[in-house]
Every structure is written in structure tokens, then in C-alpha cells.
mmCIF file of C-alpha atoms in Angstrom:
data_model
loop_
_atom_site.group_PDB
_atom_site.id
_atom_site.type_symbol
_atom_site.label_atom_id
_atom_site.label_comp_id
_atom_site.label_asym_id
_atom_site.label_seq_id
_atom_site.Cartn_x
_atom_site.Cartn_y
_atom_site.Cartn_z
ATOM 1 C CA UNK P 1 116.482 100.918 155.441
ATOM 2 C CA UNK P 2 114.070 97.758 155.183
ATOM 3 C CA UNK P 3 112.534 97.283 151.480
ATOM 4 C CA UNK P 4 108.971 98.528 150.314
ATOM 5 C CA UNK P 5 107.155 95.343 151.070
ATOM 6 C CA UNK P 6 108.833 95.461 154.917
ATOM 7 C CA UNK P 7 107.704 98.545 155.552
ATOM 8 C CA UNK P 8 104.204 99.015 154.064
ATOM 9 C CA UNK P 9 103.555 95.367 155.514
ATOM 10 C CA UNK P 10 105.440 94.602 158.691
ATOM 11 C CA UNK P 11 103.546 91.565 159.471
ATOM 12 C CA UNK P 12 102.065 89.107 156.950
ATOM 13 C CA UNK P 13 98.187 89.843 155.772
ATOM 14 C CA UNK P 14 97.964 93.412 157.681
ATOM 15 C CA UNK P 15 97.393 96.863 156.143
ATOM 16 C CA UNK P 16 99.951 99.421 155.951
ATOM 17 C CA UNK P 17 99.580 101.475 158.892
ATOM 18 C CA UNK P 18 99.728 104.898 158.428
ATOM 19 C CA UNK P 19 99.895 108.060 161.032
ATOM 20 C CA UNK P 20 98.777 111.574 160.089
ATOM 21 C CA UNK P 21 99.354 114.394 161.852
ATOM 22 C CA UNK P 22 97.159 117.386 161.756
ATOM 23 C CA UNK P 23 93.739 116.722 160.752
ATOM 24 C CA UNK P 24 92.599 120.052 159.442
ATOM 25 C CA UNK P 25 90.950 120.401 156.146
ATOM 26 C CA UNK P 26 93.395 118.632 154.216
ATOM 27 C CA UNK P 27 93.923 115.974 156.794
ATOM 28 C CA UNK P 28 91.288 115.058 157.153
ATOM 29 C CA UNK P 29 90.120 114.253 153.937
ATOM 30 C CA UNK P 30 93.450 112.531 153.432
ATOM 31 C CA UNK P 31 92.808 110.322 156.249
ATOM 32 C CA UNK P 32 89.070 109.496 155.082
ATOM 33 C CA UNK P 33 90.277 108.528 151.294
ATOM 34 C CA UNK P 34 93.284 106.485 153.114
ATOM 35 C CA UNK P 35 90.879 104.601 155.138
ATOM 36 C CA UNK P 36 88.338 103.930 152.560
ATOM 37 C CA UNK P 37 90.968 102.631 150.115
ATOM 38 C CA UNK P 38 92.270 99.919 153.044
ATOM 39 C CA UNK P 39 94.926 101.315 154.759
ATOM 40 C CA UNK P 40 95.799 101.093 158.759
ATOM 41 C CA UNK P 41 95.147 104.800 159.971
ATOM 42 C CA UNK P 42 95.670 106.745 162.874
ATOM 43 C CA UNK P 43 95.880 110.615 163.696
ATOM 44 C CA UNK P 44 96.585 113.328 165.956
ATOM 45 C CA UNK P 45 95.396 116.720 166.097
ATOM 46 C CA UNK P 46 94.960 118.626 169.141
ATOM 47 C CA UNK P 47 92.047 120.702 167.997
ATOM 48 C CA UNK P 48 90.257 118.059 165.466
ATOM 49 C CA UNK P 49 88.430 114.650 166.363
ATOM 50 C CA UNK P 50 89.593 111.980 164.083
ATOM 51 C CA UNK P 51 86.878 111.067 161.688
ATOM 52 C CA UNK P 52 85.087 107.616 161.692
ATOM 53 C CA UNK P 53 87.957 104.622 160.583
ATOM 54 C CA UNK P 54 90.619 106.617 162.460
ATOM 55 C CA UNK P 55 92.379 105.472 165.443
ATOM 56 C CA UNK P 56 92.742 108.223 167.788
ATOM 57 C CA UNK P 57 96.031 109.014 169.648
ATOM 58 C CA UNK P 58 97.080 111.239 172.299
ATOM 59 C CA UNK P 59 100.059 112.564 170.901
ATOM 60 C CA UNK P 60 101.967 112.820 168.004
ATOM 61 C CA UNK P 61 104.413 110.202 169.660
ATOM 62 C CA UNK P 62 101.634 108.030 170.435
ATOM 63 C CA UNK P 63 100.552 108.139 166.563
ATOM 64 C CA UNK P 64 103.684 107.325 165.472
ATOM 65 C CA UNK P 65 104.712 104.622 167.161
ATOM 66 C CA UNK P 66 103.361 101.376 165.137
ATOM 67 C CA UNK P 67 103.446 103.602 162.408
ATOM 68 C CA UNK P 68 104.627 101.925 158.788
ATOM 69 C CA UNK P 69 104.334 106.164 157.323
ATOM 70 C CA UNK P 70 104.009 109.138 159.076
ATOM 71 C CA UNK P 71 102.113 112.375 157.291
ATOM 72 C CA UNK P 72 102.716 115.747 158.659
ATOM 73 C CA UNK P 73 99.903 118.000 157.360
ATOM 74 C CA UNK P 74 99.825 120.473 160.241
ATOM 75 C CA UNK P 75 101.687 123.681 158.975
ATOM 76 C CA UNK P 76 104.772 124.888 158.066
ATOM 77 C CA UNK P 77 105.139 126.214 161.221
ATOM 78 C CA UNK P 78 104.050 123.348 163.631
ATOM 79 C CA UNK P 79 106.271 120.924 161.194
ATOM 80 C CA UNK P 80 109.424 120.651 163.236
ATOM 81 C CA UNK P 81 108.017 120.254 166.275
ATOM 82 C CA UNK P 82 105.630 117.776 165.184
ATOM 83 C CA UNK P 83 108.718 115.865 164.202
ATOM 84 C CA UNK P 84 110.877 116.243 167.797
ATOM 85 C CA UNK P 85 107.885 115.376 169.694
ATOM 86 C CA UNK P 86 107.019 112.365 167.651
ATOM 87 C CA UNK P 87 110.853 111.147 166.798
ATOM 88 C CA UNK P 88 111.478 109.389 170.176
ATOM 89 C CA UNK P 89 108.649 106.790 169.551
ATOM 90 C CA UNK P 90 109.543 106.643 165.289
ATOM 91 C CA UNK P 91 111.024 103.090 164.132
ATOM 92 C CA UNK P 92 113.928 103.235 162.065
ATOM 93 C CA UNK P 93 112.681 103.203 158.375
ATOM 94 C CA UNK P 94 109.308 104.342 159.190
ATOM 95 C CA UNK P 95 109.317 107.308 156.497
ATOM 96 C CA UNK P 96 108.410 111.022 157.181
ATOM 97 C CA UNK P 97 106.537 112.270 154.719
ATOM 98 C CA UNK P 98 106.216 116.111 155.211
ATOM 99 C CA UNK P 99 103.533 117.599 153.302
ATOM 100 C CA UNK P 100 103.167 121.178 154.407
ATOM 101 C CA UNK P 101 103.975 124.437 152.153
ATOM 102 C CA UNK P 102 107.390 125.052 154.048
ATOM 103 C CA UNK P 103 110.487 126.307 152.665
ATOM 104 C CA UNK P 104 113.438 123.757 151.342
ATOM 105 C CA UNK P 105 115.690 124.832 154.166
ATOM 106 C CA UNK P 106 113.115 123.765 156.563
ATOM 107 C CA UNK P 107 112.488 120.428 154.248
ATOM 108 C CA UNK P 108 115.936 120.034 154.243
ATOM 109 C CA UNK P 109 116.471 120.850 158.340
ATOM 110 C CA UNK P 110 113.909 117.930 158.976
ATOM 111 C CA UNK P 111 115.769 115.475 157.314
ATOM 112 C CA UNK P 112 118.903 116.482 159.083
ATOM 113 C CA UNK P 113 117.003 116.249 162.252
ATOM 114 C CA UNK P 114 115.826 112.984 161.398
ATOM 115 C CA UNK P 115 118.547 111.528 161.116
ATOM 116 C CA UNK P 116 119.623 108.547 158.930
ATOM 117 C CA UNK P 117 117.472 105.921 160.584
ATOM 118 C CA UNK P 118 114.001 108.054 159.354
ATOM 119 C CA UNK P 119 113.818 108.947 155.965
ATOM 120 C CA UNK P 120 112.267 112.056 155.628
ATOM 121 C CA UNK P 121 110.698 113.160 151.962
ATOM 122 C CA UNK P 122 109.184 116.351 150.682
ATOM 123 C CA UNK P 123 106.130 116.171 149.184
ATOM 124 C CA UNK P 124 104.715 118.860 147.240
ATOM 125 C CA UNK P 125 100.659 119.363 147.222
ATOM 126 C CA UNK P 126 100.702 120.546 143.766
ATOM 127 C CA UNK P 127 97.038 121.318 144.116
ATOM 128 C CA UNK P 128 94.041 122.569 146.628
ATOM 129 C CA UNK P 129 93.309 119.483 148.686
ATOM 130 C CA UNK P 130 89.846 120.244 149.715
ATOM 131 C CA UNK P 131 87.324 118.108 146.649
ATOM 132 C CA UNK P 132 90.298 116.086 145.912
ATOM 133 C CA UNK P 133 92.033 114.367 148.881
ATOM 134 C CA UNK P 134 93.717 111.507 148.419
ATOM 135 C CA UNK P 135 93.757 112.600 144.247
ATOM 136 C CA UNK P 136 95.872 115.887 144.848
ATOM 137 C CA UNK P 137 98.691 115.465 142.969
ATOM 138 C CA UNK P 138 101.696 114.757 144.765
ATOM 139 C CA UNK P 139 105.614 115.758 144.005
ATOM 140 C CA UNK P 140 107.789 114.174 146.343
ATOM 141 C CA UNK P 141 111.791 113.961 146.826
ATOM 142 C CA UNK P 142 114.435 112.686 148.861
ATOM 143 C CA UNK P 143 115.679 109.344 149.702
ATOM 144 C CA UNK P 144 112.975 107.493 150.282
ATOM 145 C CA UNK P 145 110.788 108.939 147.346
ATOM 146 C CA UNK P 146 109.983 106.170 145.596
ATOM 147 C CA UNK P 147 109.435 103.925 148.395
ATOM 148 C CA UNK P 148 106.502 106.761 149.544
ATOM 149 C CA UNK P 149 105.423 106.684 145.810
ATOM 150 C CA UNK P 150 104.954 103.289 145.778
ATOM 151 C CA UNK P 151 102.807 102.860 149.099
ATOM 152 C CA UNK P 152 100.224 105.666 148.083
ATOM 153 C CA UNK P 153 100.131 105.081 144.618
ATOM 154 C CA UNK P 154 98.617 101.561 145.629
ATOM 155 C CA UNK P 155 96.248 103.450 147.185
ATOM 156 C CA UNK P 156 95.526 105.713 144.422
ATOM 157 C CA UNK P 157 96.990 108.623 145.094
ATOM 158 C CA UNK P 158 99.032 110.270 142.165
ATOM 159 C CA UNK P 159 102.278 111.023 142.854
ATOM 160 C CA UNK P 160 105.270 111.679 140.687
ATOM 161 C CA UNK P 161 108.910 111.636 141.801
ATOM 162 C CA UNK P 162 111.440 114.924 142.018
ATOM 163 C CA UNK P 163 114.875 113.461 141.512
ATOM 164 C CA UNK P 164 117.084 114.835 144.868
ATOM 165 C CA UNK P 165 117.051 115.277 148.310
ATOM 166 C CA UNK P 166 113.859 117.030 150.674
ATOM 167 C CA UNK P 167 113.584 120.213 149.464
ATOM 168 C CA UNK P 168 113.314 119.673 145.944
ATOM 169 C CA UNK P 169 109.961 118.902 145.338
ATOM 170 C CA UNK P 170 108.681 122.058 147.209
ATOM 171 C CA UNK P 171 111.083 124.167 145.486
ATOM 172 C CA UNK P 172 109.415 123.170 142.575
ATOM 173 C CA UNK P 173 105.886 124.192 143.810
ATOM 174 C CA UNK P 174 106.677 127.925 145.300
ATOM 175 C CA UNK P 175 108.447 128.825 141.993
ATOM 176 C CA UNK P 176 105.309 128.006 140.706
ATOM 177 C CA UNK P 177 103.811 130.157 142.924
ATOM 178 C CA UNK P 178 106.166 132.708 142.428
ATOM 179 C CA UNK P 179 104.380 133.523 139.140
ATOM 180 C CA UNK P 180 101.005 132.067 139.775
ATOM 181 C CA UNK P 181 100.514 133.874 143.125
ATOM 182 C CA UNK P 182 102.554 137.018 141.842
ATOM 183 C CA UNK P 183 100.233 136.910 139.012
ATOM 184 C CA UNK P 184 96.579 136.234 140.946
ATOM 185 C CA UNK P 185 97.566 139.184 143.290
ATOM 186 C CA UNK P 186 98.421 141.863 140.067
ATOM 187 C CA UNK P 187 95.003 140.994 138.835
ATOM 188 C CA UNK P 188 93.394 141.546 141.799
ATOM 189 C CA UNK P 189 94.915 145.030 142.304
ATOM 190 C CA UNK P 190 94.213 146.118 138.679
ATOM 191 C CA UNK P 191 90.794 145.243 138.742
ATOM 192 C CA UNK P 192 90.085 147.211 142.288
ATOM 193 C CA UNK P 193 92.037 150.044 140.341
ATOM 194 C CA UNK P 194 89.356 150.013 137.302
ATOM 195 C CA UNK P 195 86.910 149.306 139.729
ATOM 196 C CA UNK P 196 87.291 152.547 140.437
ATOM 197 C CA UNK P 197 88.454 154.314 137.787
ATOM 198 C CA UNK P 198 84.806 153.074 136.401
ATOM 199 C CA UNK P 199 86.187 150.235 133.745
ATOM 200 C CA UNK P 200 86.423 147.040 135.815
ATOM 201 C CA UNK P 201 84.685 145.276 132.898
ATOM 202 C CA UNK P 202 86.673 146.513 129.877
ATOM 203 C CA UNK P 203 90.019 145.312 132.217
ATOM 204 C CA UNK P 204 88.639 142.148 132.729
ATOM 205 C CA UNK P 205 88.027 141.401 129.051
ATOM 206 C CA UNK P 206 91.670 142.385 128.405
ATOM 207 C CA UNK P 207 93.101 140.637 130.862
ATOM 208 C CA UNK P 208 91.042 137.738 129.306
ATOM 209 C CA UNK P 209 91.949 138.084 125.892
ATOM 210 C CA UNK P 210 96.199 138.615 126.975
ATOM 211 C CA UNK P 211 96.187 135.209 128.977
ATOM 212 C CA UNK P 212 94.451 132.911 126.219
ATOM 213 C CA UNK P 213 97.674 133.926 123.834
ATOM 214 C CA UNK P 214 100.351 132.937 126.428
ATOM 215 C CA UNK P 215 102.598 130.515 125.277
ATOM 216 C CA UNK P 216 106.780 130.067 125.381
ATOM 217 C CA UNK P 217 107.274 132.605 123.215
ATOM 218 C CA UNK P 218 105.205 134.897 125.247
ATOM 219 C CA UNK P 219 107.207 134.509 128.522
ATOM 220 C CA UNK P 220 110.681 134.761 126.190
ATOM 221 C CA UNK P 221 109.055 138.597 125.141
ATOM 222 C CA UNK P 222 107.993 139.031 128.494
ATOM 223 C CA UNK P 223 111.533 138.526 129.725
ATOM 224 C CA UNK P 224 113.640 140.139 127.314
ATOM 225 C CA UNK P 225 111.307 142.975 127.127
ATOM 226 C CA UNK P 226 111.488 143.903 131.275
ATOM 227 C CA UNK P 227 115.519 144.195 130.614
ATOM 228 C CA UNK P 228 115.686 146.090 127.407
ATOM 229 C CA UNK P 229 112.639 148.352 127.859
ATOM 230 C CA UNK P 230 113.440 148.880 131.368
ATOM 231 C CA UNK P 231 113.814 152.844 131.265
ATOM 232 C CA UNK P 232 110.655 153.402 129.292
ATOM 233 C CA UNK P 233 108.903 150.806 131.624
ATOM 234 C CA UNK P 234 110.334 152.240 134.842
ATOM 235 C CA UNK P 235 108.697 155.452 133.799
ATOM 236 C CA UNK P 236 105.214 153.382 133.046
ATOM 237 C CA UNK P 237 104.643 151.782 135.877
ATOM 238 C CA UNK P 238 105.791 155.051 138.096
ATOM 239 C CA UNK P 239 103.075 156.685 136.658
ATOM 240 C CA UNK P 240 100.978 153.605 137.257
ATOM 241 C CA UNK P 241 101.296 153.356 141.034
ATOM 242 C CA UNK P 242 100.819 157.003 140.845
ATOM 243 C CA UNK P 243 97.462 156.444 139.264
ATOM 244 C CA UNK P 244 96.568 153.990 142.029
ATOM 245 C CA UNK P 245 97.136 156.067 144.889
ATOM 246 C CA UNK P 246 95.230 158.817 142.985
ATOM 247 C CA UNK P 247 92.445 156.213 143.068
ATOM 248 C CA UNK P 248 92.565 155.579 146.233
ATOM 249 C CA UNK P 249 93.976 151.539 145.930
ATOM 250 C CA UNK P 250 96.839 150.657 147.659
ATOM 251 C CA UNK P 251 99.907 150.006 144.843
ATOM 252 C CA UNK P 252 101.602 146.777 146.376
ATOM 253 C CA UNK P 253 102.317 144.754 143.148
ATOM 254 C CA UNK P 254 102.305 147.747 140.956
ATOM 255 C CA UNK P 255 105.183 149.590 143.252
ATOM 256 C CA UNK P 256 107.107 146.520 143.485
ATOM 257 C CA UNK P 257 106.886 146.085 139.491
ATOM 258 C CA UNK P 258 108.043 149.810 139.736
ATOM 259 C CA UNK P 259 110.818 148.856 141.774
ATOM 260 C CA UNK P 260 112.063 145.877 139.785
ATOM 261 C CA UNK P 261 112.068 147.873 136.557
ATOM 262 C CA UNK P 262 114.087 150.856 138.236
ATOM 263 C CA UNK P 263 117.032 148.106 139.747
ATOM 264 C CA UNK P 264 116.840 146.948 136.565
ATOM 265 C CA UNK P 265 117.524 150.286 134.557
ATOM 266 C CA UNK P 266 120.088 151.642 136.919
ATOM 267 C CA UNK P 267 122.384 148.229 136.266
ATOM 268 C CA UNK P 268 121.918 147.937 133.068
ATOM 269 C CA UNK P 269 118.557 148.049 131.307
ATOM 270 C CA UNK P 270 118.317 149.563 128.468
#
């Protein structure tokens, strides 16, 4: 694996040249902060026209092929064969950088597909890209981490390193969403409940005042409260997702809370 200064500049005096695949919303602006910071960039999208600064390629093997770093930002589902139509034409220590919201088994199946000669790391968009670009913060593992750090950090991009192999940094990120996603989704049902149960504002004010007192010691009674009031709470939110299909609002978090608290009770809650 050449050293950073080999592979961000292979020849003495020129940019680091970068190639990004999938030039959708995030991509795109991605690409435009990359090229008015100074770097060497070209992309590939089959559906997008590369914006002004951006060499245009054919193919994702054609993008790749002088590349110094390669971007995927296509989708999770597009990500592995982005990578087996572009590895032919990669150089050996040109880095992968995968960016999409994909699982770490699929993080962790690009690497392995990769190969030794590619470094492939995970990086983690820890926030929406779209107003930020280049400034979304970035989580990023596997073996090549720092090297990836170091290239777009002198670029400006912010990007902090997940100790361990691809896979780790999104890890990170959807048990993050576990709760914050979870938790967007049970507001949104509870407020089209009192929406119509005719108390949509008096909900929202709660819901308001509960999240402003969160701290650690919140989510340690939040915890030990699900497994020793399980029972009781079982009971609750049965007659909860009763209430919603009463109300005519479909009871997909509150059921599956329902659900939880019931396995729960029957091995072992109290």
C-alpha cells in the first residue's frame, strides 16, 4: 500500500484526483465542494450530468482509472456493482471509499471483494448531506482510514476515525438510527392519533416538555423500567394500539412496542 503523499499526489505538483460515483443529491454537492477546494475530479452517473469542474466519464471503470480515491455515493443497493464494474480498471492502493447507508455485512463484503490491493473504508454520513456537502461529518473505518482522513480533511471535510475494519463506522450510524428513526416514527404516529382524538396540540407540548429532560439517567429508567414493568406495560400499550385502531390510525410502532413488552413479560419481566 503506497504512503499518503503517493497516493493523494502521484506525480509531483498535481491535485489529488478523485472519482465519484453517483452524482445524485449528495454527489453532487460533494463533487462541487471537492472541486472548489482544488482537488482533481471526475464522476459517473448514468442519469446525472456532471456539474461544471467535473470530468465526465463513461463508466464507472472509466472514472476510476487515474483515480488517486474513489467515492461511491450511489446507493446501498447499486454499491457492489459499482465496485465489480469499476475494479478491473482500479490501481492497487487507490482507496474505496464507500459512503452509502448499507449494512456492515455489505461494508464488510466489499472489502472482501476488493481484495488486498484496494483498500476499501466505510464511511459513515453522520448527517443530511444536502446544505452541507463537503462539511457532513464523516465516520470512517477500515484499513485505510486514516489515509482517507487525511486526504479530505485537507480539503476540509470533517472526518473522524472508527477504530476497525469496514463495517464499523456504519454500524455506528444505524444504531443511531435505531433510536433516532424508531423515535421520529413513534412521534409521528402519536400525533396522527391525537390528531384525531382532537388533542394534537396538548401531545405536542408533552412530547416537548419529556425530551428537554432526557439525559443518562433518563435512558437508565427507560431501560430498567421496559423489563421490570413489563406486565403492567404490556397491558398499556395493548390498550394503546387498541385506541389507535379505534381512531382509525394504523398502530405500527405502537403494536411493535406492544409486542416487545409482551416477549419481554413472558421471559421474564416482571
Amino acid at each position: 500500500m503506497p504512503p499518503l503523499h503517493e497516493a493523494a499526489h502521484p506525480e509531483a505538483g498535481t491535485a489529488v484526483r478523485i472519482a465519484i460515483l453517483g452524482l445524485g443529491e449528495a454527489g453532487s454537492e460533494i463533487a462541487r465542494d471537492l472541486v472548489a477546494a482544488g482537488a482533481d475530479v471526475r464522476g459517473y452517473d448514468p442519469k446525472v450530468t456532471p456539474a461544471d469542474g467535473v470530468d465526465p466519464r463513461v463508466n464507472e471503470a472509466d472514472a476510476v482509472r487515474d483515480a488517486d480515491l474513489v467515492l461511491s455515493v450511489n446507493s446501498s443497493h447499486d454499491a457492489m456493482e459499482a465496485l465489480l464494474n469499476a475494479l478491473p480498471s482500479v490501481r492497487p492502493g487507490t482507496i474505496w471509499a464507500d459512503l452509502n447507508t448499507a449494512s456492515p455485512g455489505l461494508k464488510a463484503a466489499l472489502a472482501e471483494a476488493a481484495g488486498a490491493p484496494i483498500p476499501v473504508v466505510d464511511v459513515a454520513l453522520m448527517a443530511p448531506v444536502p446544505g452541507k456537502g463537503l462539511r457532513t461529518p464523516m465516520l470512517v473505518s477500515g484499513g485505510a482510514a486514516d489515509r482517507y482522513a487525511a486526504i479530505l480533511s485537507g480539503f476540509g471535510a470533517q472526518v473522524a476515525i472508527q477504530p476497525g475494519a469496514a463495517g464499523a463506522a456504519i454500524s455506528r450510524k444505524l444504531l443511531r438510527s435505531v433510536f433516532y428513526k424508531g423515535l421520529a416514527a413513534a412521534v409521528v404516529e402519536a400525533l396522527a392519533a391525537a390528531e384525531a382524538a382532537g388533542c394534537a396540540d396538548w401531545l405536542r407540548d408533552n412530547i416537548s416538555t419529556e425530551l428537554a429532560g432526557f439525559d443518562q439517567r433518563t435512558i437508565d429508567r427507560l431501560v430498567d423500567g421496559t423489563h421490570q414493568h413489563a406486565r403492567r406495560r404490556a397491558d398499556e400499550m395493548t390498550a394503546a394500539t387498541e385506541q389507535l385502531e379505534e381512531l382509525g390510525v394504523p398502530s405500527r410502532i405502537s403494536a411493535a412496542a406492544r409486542d416487545l413488552l409482551i416477549d419481554l413479560r413472558d421471559n421474564g419481566g416482571r
